[in-house]
mmCIF file of C-alpha atoms in Angstrom:
data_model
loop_
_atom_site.group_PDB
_atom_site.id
_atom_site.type_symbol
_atom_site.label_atom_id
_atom_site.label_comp_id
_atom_site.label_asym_id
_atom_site.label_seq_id
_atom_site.Cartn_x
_atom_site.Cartn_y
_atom_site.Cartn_z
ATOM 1 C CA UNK A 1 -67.796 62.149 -58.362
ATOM 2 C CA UNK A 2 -64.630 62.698 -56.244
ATOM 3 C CA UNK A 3 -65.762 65.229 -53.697
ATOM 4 C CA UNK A 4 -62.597 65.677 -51.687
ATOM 5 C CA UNK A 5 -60.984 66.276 -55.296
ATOM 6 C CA UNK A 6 -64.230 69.025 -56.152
ATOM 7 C CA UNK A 7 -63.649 70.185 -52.454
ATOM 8 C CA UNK A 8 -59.830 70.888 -52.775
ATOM 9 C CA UNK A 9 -59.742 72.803 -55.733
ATOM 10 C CA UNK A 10 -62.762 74.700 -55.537
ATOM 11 C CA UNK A 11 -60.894 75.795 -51.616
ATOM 12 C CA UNK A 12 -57.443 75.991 -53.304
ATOM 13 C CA UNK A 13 -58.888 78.793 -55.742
ATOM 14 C CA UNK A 14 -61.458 80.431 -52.823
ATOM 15 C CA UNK A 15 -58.511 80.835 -50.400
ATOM 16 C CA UNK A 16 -56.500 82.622 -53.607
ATOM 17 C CA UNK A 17 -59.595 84.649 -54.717
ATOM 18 C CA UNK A 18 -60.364 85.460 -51.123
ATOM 19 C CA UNK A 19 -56.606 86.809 -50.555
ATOM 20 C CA UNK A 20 -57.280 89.210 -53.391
ATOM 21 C CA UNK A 21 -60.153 90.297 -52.238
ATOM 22 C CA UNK A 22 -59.624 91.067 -49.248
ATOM 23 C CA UNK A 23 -56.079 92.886 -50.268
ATOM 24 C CA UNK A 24 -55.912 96.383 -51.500
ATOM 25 C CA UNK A 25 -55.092 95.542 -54.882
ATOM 26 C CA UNK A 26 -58.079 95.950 -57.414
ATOM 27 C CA UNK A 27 -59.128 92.548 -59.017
ATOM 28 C CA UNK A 28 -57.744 93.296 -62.306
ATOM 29 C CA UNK A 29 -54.871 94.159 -61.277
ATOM 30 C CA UNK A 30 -54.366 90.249 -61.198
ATOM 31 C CA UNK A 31 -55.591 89.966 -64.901
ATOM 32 C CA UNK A 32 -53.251 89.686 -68.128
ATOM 33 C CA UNK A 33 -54.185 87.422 -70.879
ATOM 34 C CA UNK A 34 -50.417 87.745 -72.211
ATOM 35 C CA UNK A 35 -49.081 86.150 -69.411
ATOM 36 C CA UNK A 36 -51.701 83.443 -68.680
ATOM 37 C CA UNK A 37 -50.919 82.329 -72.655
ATOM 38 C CA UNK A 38 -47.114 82.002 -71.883
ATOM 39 C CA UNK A 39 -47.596 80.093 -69.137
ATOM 40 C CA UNK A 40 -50.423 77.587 -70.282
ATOM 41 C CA UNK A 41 -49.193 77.633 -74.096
ATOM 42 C CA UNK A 42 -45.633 77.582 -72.800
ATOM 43 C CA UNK A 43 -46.168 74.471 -70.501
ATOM 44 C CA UNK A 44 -48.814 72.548 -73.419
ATOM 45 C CA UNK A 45 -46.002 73.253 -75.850
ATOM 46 C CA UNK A 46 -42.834 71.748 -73.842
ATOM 47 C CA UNK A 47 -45.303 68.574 -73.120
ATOM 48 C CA UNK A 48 -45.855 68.791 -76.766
ATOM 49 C CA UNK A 49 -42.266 67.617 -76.726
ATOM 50 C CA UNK A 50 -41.921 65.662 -74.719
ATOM 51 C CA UNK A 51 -45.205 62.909 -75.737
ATOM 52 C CA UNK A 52 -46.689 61.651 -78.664
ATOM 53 C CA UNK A 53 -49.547 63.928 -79.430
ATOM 54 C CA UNK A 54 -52.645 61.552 -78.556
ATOM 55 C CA UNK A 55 -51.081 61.397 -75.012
ATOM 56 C CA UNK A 56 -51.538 64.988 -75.054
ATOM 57 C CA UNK A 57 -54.834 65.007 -76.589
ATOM 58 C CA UNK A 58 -55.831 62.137 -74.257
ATOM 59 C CA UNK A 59 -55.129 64.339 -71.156
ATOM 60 C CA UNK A 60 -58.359 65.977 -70.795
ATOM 61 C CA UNK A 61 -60.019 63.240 -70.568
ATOM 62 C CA UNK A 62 -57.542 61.789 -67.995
ATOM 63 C CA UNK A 63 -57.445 64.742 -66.130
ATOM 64 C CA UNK A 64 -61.373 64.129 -65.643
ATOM 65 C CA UNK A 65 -60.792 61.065 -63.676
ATOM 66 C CA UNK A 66 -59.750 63.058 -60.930
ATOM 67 C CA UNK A 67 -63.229 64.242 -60.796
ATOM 68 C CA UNK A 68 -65.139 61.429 -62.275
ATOM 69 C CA UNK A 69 -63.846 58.061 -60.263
ATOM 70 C CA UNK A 70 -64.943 55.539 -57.805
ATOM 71 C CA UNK A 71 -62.720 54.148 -55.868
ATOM 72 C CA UNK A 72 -62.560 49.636 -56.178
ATOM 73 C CA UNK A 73 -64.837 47.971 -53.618
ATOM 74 C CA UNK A 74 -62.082 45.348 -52.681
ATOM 75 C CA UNK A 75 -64.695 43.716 -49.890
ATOM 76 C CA UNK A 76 -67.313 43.112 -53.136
ATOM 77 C CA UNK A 77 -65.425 41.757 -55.036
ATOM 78 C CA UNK A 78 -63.381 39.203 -52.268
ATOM 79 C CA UNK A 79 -66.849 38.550 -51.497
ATOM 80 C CA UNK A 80 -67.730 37.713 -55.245
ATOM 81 C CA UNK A 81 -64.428 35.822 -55.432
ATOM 82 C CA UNK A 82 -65.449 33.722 -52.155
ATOM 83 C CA UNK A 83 -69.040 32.694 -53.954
ATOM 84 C CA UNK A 84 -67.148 31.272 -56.993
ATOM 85 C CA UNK A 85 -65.036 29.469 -55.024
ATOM 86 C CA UNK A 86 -67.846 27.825 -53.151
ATOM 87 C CA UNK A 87 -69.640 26.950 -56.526
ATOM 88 C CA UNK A 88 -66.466 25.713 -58.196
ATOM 89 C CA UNK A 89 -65.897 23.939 -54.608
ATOM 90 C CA UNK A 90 -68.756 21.909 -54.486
ATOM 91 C CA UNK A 91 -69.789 22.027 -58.066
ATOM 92 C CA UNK A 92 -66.553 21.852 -59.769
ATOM 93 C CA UNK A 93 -64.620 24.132 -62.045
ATOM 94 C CA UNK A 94 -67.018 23.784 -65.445
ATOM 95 C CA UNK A 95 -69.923 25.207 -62.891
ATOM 96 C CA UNK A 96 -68.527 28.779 -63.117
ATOM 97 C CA UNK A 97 -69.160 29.415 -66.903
ATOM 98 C CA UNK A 98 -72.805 29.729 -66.513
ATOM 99 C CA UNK A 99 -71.174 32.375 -63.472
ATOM 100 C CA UNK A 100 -68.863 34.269 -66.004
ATOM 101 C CA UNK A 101 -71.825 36.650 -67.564
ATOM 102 C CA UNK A 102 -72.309 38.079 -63.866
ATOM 103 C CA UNK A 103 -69.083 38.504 -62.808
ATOM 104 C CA UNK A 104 -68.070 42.393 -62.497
ATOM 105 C CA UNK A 105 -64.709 42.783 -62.844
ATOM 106 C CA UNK A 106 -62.768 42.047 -66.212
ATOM 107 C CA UNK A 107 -59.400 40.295 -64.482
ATOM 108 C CA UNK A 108 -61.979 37.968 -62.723
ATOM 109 C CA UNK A 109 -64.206 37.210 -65.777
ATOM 110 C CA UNK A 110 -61.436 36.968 -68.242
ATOM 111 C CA UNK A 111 -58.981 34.793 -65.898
ATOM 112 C CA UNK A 112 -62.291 32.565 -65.131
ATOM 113 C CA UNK A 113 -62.635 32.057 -68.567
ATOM 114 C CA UNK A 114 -59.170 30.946 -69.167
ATOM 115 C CA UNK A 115 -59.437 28.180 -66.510
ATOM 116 C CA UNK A 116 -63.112 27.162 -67.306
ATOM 117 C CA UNK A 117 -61.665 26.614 -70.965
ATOM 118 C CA UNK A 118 -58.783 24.128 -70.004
ATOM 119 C CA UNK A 119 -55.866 26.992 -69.777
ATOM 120 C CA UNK A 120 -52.845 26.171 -67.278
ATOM 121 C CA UNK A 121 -52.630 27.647 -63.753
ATOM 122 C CA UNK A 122 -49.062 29.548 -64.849
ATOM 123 C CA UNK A 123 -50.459 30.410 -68.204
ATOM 124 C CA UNK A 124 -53.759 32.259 -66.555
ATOM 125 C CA UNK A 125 -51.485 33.969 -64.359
ATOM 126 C CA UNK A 126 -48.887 35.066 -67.387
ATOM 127 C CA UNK A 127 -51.390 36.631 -69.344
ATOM 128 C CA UNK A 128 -53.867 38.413 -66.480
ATOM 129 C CA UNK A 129 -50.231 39.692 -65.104
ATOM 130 C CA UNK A 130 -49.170 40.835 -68.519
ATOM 131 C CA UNK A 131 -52.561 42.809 -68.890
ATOM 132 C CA UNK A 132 -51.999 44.767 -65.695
ATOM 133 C CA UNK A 133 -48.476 45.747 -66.761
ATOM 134 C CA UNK A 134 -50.322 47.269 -69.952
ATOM 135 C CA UNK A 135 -53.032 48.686 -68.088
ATOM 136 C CA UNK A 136 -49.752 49.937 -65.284
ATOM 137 C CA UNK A 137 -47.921 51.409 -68.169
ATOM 138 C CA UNK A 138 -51.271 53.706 -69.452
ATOM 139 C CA UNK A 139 -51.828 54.711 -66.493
ATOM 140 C CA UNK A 140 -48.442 55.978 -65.934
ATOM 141 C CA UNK A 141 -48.369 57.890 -68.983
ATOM 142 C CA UNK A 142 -51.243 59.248 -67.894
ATOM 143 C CA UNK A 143 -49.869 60.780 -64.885
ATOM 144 C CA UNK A 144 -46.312 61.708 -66.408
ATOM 145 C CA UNK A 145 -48.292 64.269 -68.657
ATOM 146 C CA UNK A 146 -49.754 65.995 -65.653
ATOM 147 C CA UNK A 147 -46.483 66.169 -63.542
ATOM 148 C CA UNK A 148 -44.704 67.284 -66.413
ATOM 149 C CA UNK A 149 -47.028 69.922 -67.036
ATOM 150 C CA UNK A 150 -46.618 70.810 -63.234
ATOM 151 C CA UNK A 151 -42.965 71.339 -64.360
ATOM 152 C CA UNK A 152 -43.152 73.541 -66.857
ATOM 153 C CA UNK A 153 -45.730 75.859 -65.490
ATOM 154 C CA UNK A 154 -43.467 77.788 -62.850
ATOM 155 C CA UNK A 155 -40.803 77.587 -65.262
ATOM 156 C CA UNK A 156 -42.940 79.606 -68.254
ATOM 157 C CA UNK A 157 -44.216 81.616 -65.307
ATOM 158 C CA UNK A 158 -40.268 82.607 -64.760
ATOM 159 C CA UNK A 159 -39.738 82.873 -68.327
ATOM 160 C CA UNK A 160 -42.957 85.120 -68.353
ATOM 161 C CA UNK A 161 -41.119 87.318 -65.633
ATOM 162 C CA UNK A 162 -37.971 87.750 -67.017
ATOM 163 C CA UNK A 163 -39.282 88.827 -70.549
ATOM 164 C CA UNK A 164 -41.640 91.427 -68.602
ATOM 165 C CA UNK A 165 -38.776 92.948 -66.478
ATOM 166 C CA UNK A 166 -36.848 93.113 -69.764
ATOM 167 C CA UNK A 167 -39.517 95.079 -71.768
ATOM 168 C CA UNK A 168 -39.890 97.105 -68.325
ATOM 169 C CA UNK A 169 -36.566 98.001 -68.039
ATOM 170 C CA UNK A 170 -36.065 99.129 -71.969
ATOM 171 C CA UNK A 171 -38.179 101.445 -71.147
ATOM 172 C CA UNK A 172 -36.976 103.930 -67.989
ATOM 173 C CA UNK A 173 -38.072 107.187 -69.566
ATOM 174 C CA UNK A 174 -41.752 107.058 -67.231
ATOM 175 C CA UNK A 175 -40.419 106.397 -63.605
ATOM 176 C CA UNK A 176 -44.243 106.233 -63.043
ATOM 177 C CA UNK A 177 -44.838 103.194 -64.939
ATOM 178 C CA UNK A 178 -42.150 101.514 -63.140
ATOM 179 C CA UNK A 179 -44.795 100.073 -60.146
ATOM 180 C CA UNK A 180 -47.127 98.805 -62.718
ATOM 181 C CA UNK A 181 -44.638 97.179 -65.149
ATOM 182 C CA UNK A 182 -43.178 94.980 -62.463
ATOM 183 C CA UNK A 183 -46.500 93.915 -61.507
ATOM 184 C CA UNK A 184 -47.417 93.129 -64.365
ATOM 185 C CA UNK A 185 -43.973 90.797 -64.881
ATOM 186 C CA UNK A 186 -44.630 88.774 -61.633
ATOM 187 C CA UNK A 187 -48.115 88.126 -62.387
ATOM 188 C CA UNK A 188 -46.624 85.308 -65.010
ATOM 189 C CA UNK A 189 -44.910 83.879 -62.128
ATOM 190 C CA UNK A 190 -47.911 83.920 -60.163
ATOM 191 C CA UNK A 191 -49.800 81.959 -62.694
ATOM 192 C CA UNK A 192 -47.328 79.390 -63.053
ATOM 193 C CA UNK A 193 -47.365 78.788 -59.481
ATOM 194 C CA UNK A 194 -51.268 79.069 -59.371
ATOM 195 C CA UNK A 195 -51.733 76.240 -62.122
ATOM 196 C CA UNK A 196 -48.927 74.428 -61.064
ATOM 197 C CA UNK A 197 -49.904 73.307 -57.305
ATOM 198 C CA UNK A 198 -53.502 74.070 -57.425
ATOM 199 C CA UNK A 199 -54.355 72.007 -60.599
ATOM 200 C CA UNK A 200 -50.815 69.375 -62.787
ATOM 201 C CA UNK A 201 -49.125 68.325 -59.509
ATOM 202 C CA UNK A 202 -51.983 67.646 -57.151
ATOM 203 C CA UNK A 203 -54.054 66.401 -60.237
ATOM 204 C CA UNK A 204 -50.524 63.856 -60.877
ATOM 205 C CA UNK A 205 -50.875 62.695 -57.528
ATOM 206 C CA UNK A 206 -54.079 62.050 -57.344
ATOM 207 C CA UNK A 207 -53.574 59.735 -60.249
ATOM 208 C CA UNK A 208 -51.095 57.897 -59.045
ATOM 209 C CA UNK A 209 -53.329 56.735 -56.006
ATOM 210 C CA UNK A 210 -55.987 55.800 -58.038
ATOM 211 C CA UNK A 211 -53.528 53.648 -60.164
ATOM 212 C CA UNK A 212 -52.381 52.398 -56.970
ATOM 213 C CA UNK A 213 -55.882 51.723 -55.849
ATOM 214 C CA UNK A 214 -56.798 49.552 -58.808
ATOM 215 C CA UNK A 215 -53.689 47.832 -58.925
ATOM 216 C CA UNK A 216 -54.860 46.640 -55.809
ATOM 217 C CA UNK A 217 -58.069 45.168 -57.060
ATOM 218 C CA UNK A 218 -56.311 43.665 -60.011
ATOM 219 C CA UNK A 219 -53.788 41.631 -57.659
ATOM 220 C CA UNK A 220 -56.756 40.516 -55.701
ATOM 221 C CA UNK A 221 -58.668 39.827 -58.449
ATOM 222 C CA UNK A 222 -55.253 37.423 -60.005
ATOM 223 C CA UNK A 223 -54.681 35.781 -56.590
ATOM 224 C CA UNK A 224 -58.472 34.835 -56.148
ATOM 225 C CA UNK A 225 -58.664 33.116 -59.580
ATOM 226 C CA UNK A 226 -55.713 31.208 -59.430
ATOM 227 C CA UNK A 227 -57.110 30.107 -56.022
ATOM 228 C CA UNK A 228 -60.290 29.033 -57.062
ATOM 229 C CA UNK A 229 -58.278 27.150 -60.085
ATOM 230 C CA UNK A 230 -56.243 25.250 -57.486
ATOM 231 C CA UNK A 231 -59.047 23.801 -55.282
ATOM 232 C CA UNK A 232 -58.234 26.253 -52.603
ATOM 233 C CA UNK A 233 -61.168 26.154 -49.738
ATOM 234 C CA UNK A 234 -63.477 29.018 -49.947
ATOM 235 C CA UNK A 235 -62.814 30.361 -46.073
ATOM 236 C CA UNK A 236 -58.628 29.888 -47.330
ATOM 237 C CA UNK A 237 -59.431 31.926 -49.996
ATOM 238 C CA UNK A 238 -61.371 35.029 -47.915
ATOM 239 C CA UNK A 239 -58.187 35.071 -45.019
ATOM 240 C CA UNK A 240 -55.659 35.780 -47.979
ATOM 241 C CA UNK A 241 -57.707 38.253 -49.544
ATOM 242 C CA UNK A 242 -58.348 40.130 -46.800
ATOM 243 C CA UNK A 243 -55.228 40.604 -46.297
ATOM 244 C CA UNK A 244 -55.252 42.914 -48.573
ATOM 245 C CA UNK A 245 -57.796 45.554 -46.510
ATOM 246 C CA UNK A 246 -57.098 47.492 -43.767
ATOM 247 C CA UNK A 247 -57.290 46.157 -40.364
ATOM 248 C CA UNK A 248 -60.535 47.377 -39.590
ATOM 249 C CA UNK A 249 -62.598 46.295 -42.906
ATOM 250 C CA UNK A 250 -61.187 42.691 -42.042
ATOM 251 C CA UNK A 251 -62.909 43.124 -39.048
ATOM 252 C CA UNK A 252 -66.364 44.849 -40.101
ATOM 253 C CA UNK A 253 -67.766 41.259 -41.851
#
C-alpha cells in the first residue's frame, strides 16, 4: 500500500469537504447527479476516442497501482547481483543455473539464462533492452489514459456550465430562481476541477514515477548481467551499481 498516495487523496477530499462544511452553504447544495454524469461520462467518452477500448477497460486496474505498489529495492537486488557475480567469479558462468530458480527479478533471471545457455554478450543485451521498451511503452499508455482523462474533466465541467447557464437563462420569467440556477451551472465546473487535480492528473503523475522507478531497476538489473557475463570483479560490479542510488544509500552498507 502507497500511504502518501492513501494520505493525499483522502486530505485532498477532507480539505474540500471541510470547506463546505464549514461554509454557509447546505451540503446538498453541492449535489447534482446531472452534472457529475457530464463530467465523468463526458471525460470516459472523449478517452473512449481517443484509445482502444481494453486500454480503457484496463485503467481501473492501472489506476490501482497508485494505491497498490512497492517501490524496487535497488540495494537487494545490487546485492543479489554482487552474489552471482562472486559464484560465477570463482565458480564460473555454468554455476549460476542451479542460481536462476532463486533469483527475484525477471530481467536478472531471464538475461542469466541467456548467458548460462551460450547467448552473446550484445545479443543478451538486445533482447533484455527490447523487453523494457515493451514494458516502457505499457506503461506509458497507462499513464496517457489518466492525463487525458485529467484533460477532459475541466473541459466537460465547462461544457456542463455553459449548457446550465443556457437552460438558466431561457428561462427569466422567476427572477427568484436566478441564484439557484447559476449554482447549479458552476457546480459542473466544480466537479471537473474536483476530479481533475484531486484524482487523473496527480494519479498520471504518480505513474510516471513509478515507471521511472522501475526503469531504474531494469537498467541495473541489464548492466549487472552483462557484467557478470564479462568476468567483471564482484567489488567492480557493486561501485557501478551503486551508482545508481542516492548518495546516502551508497553510504549506509
Amino acid at each position: 500500500m502507497d500511504i502518501a498516495s492513501l494520505v493525499g487523496v483522502i486530505l485532498a477530499l477532507g480539505l474540500i469537504l471541510g470547506s463546505i462544511a464549514l461554509g454557509s452553504a447546505p451540503f446538498s447544495a453541492f449535489i447534482d447527479l446531472p452534472s457529475f454524469l457530464v463530467v465523468i461520462g463526458g471525460a470516459v467518452a472523449a478517452a473512449l476516442i481517443c484509445f482502444p477500448m481494453k486500454n480503457m477497460v484496463g485503467s481501473p486496474m492501472v489506476a490501482m497501482k497508485v494505491f497498490l505498489n512497492k517501490a524496487p529495492d535497488l540495494q537487494s537486488l545490487i546485492k543479489q547481483i554482487v552474489e552471482l557475480a562472486e559464484t560465477a567469479r570463482r565458480d564460473g558462468l555454468l554455476a549460476l543455473e542451479s542460481k536462476i530458480a532463486d533469483v527475484d527479478h525477471p530481467l536478472v533471471k531471464s538475461g542469466l539464462q541467456m548467458a548460462v545457455d551460450g547467448s552473446t554478450p550484445e545479443g543478451v543485451e538486445e533482447v533484455l533492452r527490447t523487453e523494457v521498451s515493451a514494458i516502457a511503452i505499457r506503461h506509458k499508455d497507462g499513464k496517457a489514459v489518466m492525463d487525458q482523462l485529467g484533460r477532459f474533466a475541466p473541459a466537460y465541467g465547462m461544457i456542463g456550465t455553459l449548457m446550465g447557464l443556457i437552460m438558466m437563462l431561457s428561462n427569466m420569467s422567476d427572477p427568484s430562481s436566478i441564484g439557484a440556477g447559476m449554482a447549479v451551472a458552476l457546480i459542473t465546473t466544480l466537479y471537473g476541477a474536483i476530479v481533475a487535480n484531486v484524482f487523473f492528473s496527480p494519479f498520471a503523475e504518480k505513474l510516471g514515477l513509478i515507471s521511472r522507478q522501475e526503469m531504474v531497476s531494469m537498467e541495473i538489473a541489464i548492466r549487472g548481467v552483462l557484467a557478470i557475463q564479462s568476468g567483471e570483479s564482484p567489488r567492480a560490479i557493486e561501485q557501478k551499481l551503486r551508482t545508481y542510488l542516492p548518495p546516502k544509500q551508497r553510504d549506509s552498507e
